[in-house]
PDB file of C-alpha atoms in Angstrom:
ATOM      1  CA  MET K   1     107.021 -54.741-130.003  1.00 97.00           C
ATOM      2  CA  LYS K   2     105.459 -51.666-128.464  1.00 98.00           C
ATOM      3  CA  VAL K   3     107.003 -48.176-129.435  1.00 98.00           C
ATOM      4  CA  VAL K   4     106.298 -44.734-127.937  1.00 98.00           C
ATOM      5  CA  MET K   5     106.927 -41.854-129.948  1.00 98.00           C
ATOM      6  CA  ILE K   6     108.228 -38.544-128.481  1.00 98.00           C
ATOM      7  CA  PHE K   7     107.038 -35.427-130.494  1.00 97.00           C
ATOM      8  CA  ASP K   8     107.085 -31.441-130.324  1.00 97.00           C
ATOM      9  CA  GLN K   9     104.091 -29.571-131.201  1.00 96.00           C
ATOM     10  CA  THR K  10     104.715 -29.632-134.859  1.00 95.00           C
ATOM     11  CA  GLN K  11     105.460 -33.283-135.274  1.00 95.00           C
ATOM     12  CA  ALA K  12     102.379 -34.124-133.220  1.00 96.00           C
ATOM     13  CA  GLY K  13     100.304 -32.201-135.529  1.00 95.00           C
ATOM     14  CA  LEU K  14      99.243 -29.788-132.687  1.00 96.00           C
ATOM     15  CA  GLY K  15     100.570 -26.447-133.918  1.00 92.00           C
ATOM     16  CA  GLY K  16     103.617 -24.851-135.460  1.00 90.00           C
ATOM     17  CA  LYS K  17     106.321 -22.731-133.917  1.00 87.00           C
ATOM     18  CA  GLU K  18     103.802 -20.278-132.757  1.00 92.00           C
ATOM     19  CA  ASN K  19     102.638 -22.867-130.193  1.00 92.00           C
ATOM     20  CA  PRO K  20     105.846 -23.753-128.391  1.00 96.00           C
ATOM     21  CA  MET K  21     104.089 -23.762-124.877  1.00 98.00           C
ATOM     22  CA  LEU K  22     101.902 -26.677-125.678  1.00 97.00           C
ATOM     23  CA  PRO K  23     101.935 -28.613-122.300  1.00 98.00           C
ATOM     24  CA  LEU K  24     102.829 -32.239-121.873  1.00 98.00           C
ATOM     25  CA  GLY K  25     100.311 -34.731-123.262  1.00 98.00           C
ATOM     26  CA  GLY K  26      99.796 -38.173-124.834  1.00 97.00           C
ATOM     27  CA  LYS K  27      97.470 -40.262-126.914  1.00 97.00           C
ATOM     28  CA  ASN K  28      97.204 -43.963-127.299  1.00 96.00           C
ATOM     29  CA  MET K  29      97.063 -43.759-130.953  1.00 95.00           C
ATOM     30  CA  VAL K  30      99.163 -42.751-134.028  1.00 95.00           C
ATOM     31  CA  ILE K  31      99.035 -38.845-134.346  1.00 96.00           C
ATOM     32  CA  GLY K  32     100.891 -36.307-136.444  1.00 94.00           C
ATOM     33  CA  SER K  33     104.161 -37.498-138.226  1.00 91.00           C
ATOM     34  CA  ALA K  34     104.072 -40.873-136.907  1.00 94.00           C
ATOM     35  CA  ASN K  35     102.348 -41.996-140.035  1.00 93.00           C
ATOM     36  CA  MET K  36     105.463 -41.522-142.006  1.00 93.00           C
ATOM     37  CA  LEU K  37     107.406 -44.129-139.906  1.00 94.00           C
ATOM     38  CA  ASP K  38     104.788 -46.806-140.614  1.00 92.00           C
ATOM     39  CA  PRO K  39     106.352 -48.808-143.248  1.00 95.00           C
ATOM     40  CA  TYR K  40     109.627 -48.990-141.210  1.00 97.00           C
ATOM     41  CA  LEU K  41     107.818 -49.954-138.016  1.00 96.00           C
ATOM     42  CA  LYS K  42     106.101 -52.690-139.740  1.00 96.00           C
ATOM     43  CA  LYS K  43     109.222 -54.009-141.277  1.00 97.00           C
ATOM     44  CA  ASN K  44     110.603 -54.375-137.765  1.00 97.00           C
ATOM     45  CA  ASP K  45     107.608 -55.917-136.296  1.00 97.00           C
ATOM     46  CA  MET K  46     106.966 -52.725-134.158  1.00 97.00           C
ATOM     47  CA  GLN K  47     103.676 -50.833-133.380  1.00 97.00           C
ATOM     48  CA  ILE K  48     103.102 -47.447-131.858  1.00 97.00           C
ATOM     49  CA  ALA K  49     101.479 -47.740-128.530  1.00 97.00           C
ATOM     50  CA  ALA K  50     101.310 -44.034-127.767  1.00 98.00           C
ATOM     51  CA  CYS K  51     102.614 -40.742-128.938  1.00 98.00           C
ATOM     52  CA  LEU K  52     103.779 -38.294-126.194  1.00 98.00           C
ATOM     53  CA  TYR K  53     104.117 -34.665-127.114  1.00 98.00           C
ATOM     54  CA  CYS K  54     105.282 -31.368-125.586  1.00 97.00           C
ATOM     55  CA  GLY K  55     105.832 -27.942-126.997  1.00 97.00           C
ATOM     56  CA  ASP K  56     109.602 -27.287-127.201  1.00 96.00           C
ATOM     57  CA  GLY K  57     109.234 -23.941-125.135  1.00 97.00           C
ATOM     58  CA  PHE K  58     107.258 -25.783-122.575  1.00 98.00           C
ATOM     59  CA  PHE K  59     109.900 -28.444-122.268  1.00 98.00           C
ATOM     60  CA  GLU K  60     112.643 -25.807-122.084  1.00 98.00           C
ATOM     61  CA  ALA K  61     110.829 -24.128-119.096  1.00 98.00           C
ATOM     62  CA  ASN K  62     109.955 -27.400-117.308  1.00 98.00           C
ATOM     63  CA  LYS K  63     112.754 -29.667-118.442  1.00 98.00           C
ATOM     64  CA  GLU K  64     113.167 -31.858-115.539  1.00 98.00           C
ATOM     65  CA  GLU K  65     109.371 -32.315-114.728  1.00 98.00           C
ATOM     66  CA  VAL K  66     108.671 -33.045-118.353  1.00 98.00           C
ATOM     67  CA  THR K  67     111.473 -35.566-118.680  1.00 98.00           C
ATOM     68  CA  LYS K  68     110.485 -37.438-115.630  1.00 98.00           C
ATOM     69  CA  LYS K  69     106.841 -37.499-116.468  1.00 98.00           C
ATOM     70  CA  MET K  70     107.605 -38.917-120.082  1.00 98.00           C
ATOM     71  CA  ALA K  71     109.849 -41.557-118.671  1.00 98.00           C
ATOM     72  CA  ALA K  72     107.018 -42.558-116.115  1.00 98.00           C
ATOM     73  CA  MET K  73     104.655 -42.595-118.824  1.00 98.00           C
ATOM     74  CA  CYS K  74     106.720 -44.807-121.132  1.00 98.00           C
ATOM     75  CA  LYS K  75     107.270 -47.159-118.137  1.00 98.00           C
ATOM     76  CA  LYS K  76     103.588 -47.209-117.476  1.00 98.00           C
ATOM     77  CA  ILE K  77     102.642 -48.024-120.980  1.00 97.00           C
ATOM     78  CA  GLY K  78     105.288 -50.846-121.116  1.00 98.00           C
ATOM     79  CA  ALA K  79     107.158 -49.465-124.030  1.00 98.00           C
ATOM     80  CA  ASP K  80     109.816 -51.915-125.668  1.00 98.00           C
ATOM     81  CA  ALA K  81     111.455 -48.964-127.307  1.00 98.00           C
ATOM     82  CA  VAL K  82     111.178 -45.048-127.526  1.00 98.00           C
ATOM     83  CA  LEU K  83     111.694 -43.163-130.643  1.00 98.00           C
ATOM     84  CA  CYS K  84     112.518 -39.570-129.930  1.00 98.00           C
ATOM     85  CA  GLY K  85     112.018 -37.551-133.267  1.00 96.00           C
ATOM     86  CA  PRO K  86     112.462 -37.127-136.025  1.00 96.00           C
ATOM     87  CA  ALA K  87     113.568 -33.608-134.947  1.00 97.00           C
ATOM     88  CA  PHE K  88     115.061 -32.566-138.375  1.00 96.00           C
ATOM     89  CA  ASN K  89     116.868 -29.199-137.878  1.00 97.00           C
ATOM     90  CA  TYR K  90     114.609 -27.913-135.060  1.00 96.00           C
ATOM     91  CA  GLU K  91     117.164 -27.258-132.179  1.00 96.00           C
ATOM     92  CA  GLY K  92     114.638 -26.981-129.347  1.00 96.00           C
ATOM     93  CA  TYR K  93     112.935 -30.248-130.441  1.00 97.00           C
ATOM     94  CA  GLY K  94     116.466 -31.849-130.990  1.00 98.00           C
ATOM     95  CA  GLU K  95     117.270 -31.048-127.438  1.00 98.00           C
ATOM     96  CA  MET K  96     114.160 -32.309-126.004  1.00 98.00           C
ATOM     97  CA  CYS K  97     114.723 -35.666-128.037  1.00 98.00           C
ATOM     98  CA  ALA K  98     118.282 -36.052-126.691  1.00 98.00           C
ATOM     99  CA  HIS K  99     117.470 -35.125-123.243  1.00 98.00           C
ATOM    100  CA  VAL K 100     114.483 -37.345-122.762  1.00 98.00           C
ATOM    101  CA  GLY K 101     116.047 -40.091-124.696  1.00 98.00           C
ATOM    102  CA  GLU K 102     119.161 -40.245-122.386  1.00 98.00           C
ATOM    103  CA  PHE K 103     117.054 -39.936-119.168  1.00 98.00           C
ATOM    104  CA  ILE K 104     114.655 -42.801-120.320  1.00 98.00           C
ATOM    105  CA  GLU K 105     117.278 -45.176-121.419  1.00 97.00           C
ATOM    106  CA  GLN K 106     119.585 -44.433-118.243  1.00 97.00           C
ATOM    107  CA  HIS K 107     116.856 -44.310-115.494  1.00 97.00           C
ATOM    108  CA  VAL K 108     114.155 -46.515-116.973  1.00 97.00           C
ATOM    109  CA  GLY K 109     116.145 -48.985-118.940  1.00 98.00           C
ATOM    110  CA  ILE K 110     114.011 -48.662-122.283  1.00 98.00           C
ATOM    111  CA  PRO K 111     116.059 -48.723-125.397  1.00 98.00           C
ATOM    112  CA  THR K 112     115.719 -45.401-126.995  1.00 98.00           C
ATOM    113  CA  VAL K 113     116.876 -43.884-130.300  1.00 98.00           C
ATOM    114  CA  ALA K 114     116.729 -40.082-131.221  1.00 98.00           C
ATOM    115  CA  ALA K 115     117.169 -38.544-134.769  1.00 98.00           C
ATOM    116  CA  MET K 116     118.035 -35.016-135.816  1.00 98.00           C
ATOM    117  CA  SER K 117     120.096 -33.242-138.506  1.00 98.00           C
ATOM    118  CA  LYS K 118     123.677 -31.734-138.140  1.00 98.00           C
ATOM    119  CA  GLU K 119     122.191 -28.256-137.676  1.00 97.00           C
ATOM    120  CA  CYS K 120     121.453 -29.304-133.954  1.00 98.00           C
ATOM    121  CA  ALA K 121     125.145 -29.303-133.508  1.00 98.00           C
ATOM    122  CA  SER K 122     125.423 -28.318-129.861  1.00 98.00           C
ATOM    123  CA  THR K 123     122.727 -30.952-128.781  1.00 98.00           C
ATOM    124  CA  ILE K 124     124.679 -33.580-130.890  1.00 98.00           C
ATOM    125  CA  GLU K 125     127.969 -32.733-129.247  1.00 98.00           C
ATOM    126  CA  ALA K 126     126.406 -32.726-125.699  1.00 98.00           C
ATOM    127  CA  PHE K 127     124.569 -35.940-126.019  1.00 98.00           C
ATOM    128  CA  LYS K 128     126.100 -38.082-128.982  1.00 97.00           C
ATOM    129  CA  ASP K 129     127.921 -40.320-126.368  1.00 97.00           C
ATOM    130  CA  LYS K 130     125.037 -40.682-124.020  1.00 97.00           C
ATOM    131  CA  VAL K 131     122.086 -41.668-126.403  1.00 97.00           C
ATOM    132  CA  ASN K 132     121.974 -42.925-130.001  1.00 98.00           C
ATOM    133  CA  ILE K 133     121.325 -40.029-132.371  1.00 98.00           C
ATOM    134  CA  ILE K 134     120.679 -41.102-136.013  1.00 98.00           C
ATOM    135  CA  ASP K 135     121.964 -38.660-138.642  1.00 98.00           C
ATOM    136  CA  MET K 136     119.108 -37.312-140.594  1.00 97.00           C
ATOM    137  CA  PRO K 137     118.644 -34.520-143.258  1.00 97.00           C
ATOM    138  CA  LYS K 138     117.095 -31.124-142.359  1.00 96.00           C
ATOM    139  CA  LYS K 139     113.466 -30.518-143.109  1.00 93.00           C
ATOM    140  CA  GLY K 140     112.995 -31.036-146.920  1.00 92.00           C
ATOM    141  CA  GLY K 141     116.508 -32.585-147.184  1.00 92.00           C
ATOM    142  CA  ILE K 142     117.257 -35.748-149.060  1.00 95.00           C
ATOM    143  CA  GLY K 143     117.902 -38.959-147.197  1.00 95.00           C
ATOM    144  CA  LEU K 144     114.840 -38.909-144.893  1.00 95.00           C
ATOM    145  CA  THR K 145     113.628 -42.620-145.919  1.00 96.00           C
ATOM    146  CA  GLU K 146     117.096 -43.985-144.914  1.00 97.00           C
ATOM    147  CA  SER K 147     117.133 -42.135-141.770  1.00 97.00           C
ATOM    148  CA  LEU K 148     113.448 -43.271-140.800  1.00 97.00           C
ATOM    149  CA  SER K 149     114.536 -46.736-141.616  1.00 98.00           C
ATOM    150  CA  ALA K 150     117.639 -46.625-139.573  1.00 98.00           C
ATOM    151  CA  MET K 151     115.705 -45.159-136.417  1.00 98.00           C
ATOM    152  CA  CYS K 152     113.489 -48.233-136.383  1.00 98.00           C
ATOM    153  CA  GLU K 153     116.099 -50.739-137.348  1.00 98.00           C
ATOM    154  CA  LEU K 154     118.441 -49.446-134.394  1.00 98.00           C
ATOM    155  CA  ALA K 155     115.542 -49.634-131.962  1.00 98.00           C
ATOM    156  CA  LYS K 156     114.818 -53.136-132.845  1.00 98.00           C
ATOM    157  CA  MET K 157     118.528 -54.137-132.658  1.00 98.00           C
ATOM    158  CA  LYS K 158     118.726 -52.729-129.261  1.00 98.00           C
ATOM    159  CA  VAL K 159     115.589 -54.309-127.981  1.00 98.00           C
ATOM    160  CA  ASP K 160     116.920 -57.646-129.384  1.00 98.00           C
ATOM    161  CA  GLY K 161     120.182 -57.091-127.517  1.00 98.00           C
ATOM    162  CA  VAL K 162     122.323 -57.626-130.709  1.00 97.00           C
ATOM    163  CA  ASP K 163     125.677 -55.755-131.262  1.00 98.00           C
ATOM    164  CA  THR K 164     124.939 -52.447-132.662  1.00 98.00           C
ATOM    165  CA  THR K 165     128.512 -51.004-132.961  1.00 98.00           C
ATOM    166  CA  ALA K 166     128.788 -51.177-136.830  1.00 98.00           C
ATOM    167  CA  PHE K 167     125.290 -49.941-137.278  1.00 98.00           C
ATOM    168  CA  VAL K 168     125.804 -47.029-134.913  1.00 98.00           C
ATOM    169  CA  GLU K 169     129.184 -46.146-136.550  1.00 98.00           C
ATOM    170  CA  ALA K 170     127.511 -46.156-140.127  1.00 98.00           C
ATOM    171  CA  HIS K 171     124.240 -44.078-139.147  1.00 98.00           C
ATOM    172  CA  CYS K 172     124.709 -42.211-135.968  1.00 98.00           C
ATOM    173  CA  TYR K 173     126.926 -39.193-134.811  1.00 98.00           C
TER     174      TYR K 173
END
C-alpha cells in the first residue's frame, strides 16, 4: 500500500520556523520525520511512496494553488492513502494538514488522515467533521507512539473500507 506524507519545512527536515516560505516540493523517498512512522507503516503493510513538503508560510500565501498541486501529485503518484502530519502543536502546519487532507479526500478520493495536538484548536473545530484528525500530544508530549500508530491504523482501515466509527470515536477529535 503506497502512502504519501505531507510535511511542513520542519518535519521535512528542510529548516525550522525561520524557513516558512519554503516552496512546494516533493521527493520519492523517505525524508525528515517520516522515519518515526516506519514501524507503524510496516505493521499495516504500508510504505512511503513520496514525501511532499511546503513551508507553512508559503502554504498560507498560496493555499489554493498548493492544495491543488499536492492533490494532483498524490493522484499522479497513485497513493492509496495520504498522511498529513504529525503537526504536533504547530498551528500553521496543522491548518495545512487539515485543509490539504480534506481537499484530497473530497476531490481526489484518496483516504486521508491528519494528526495534530489540541493546541491547534481553531483548525480542529473547523475541520474535525470534514477530515479525520488524530488526537496527538504537542511536541515533546506523552502519547506520541499511540498517535503515530493510530494514524497508520486508521489509514489502513479506510483503504480497506472497514467501519471506522468506533476507532474514530476513540482516537480522533
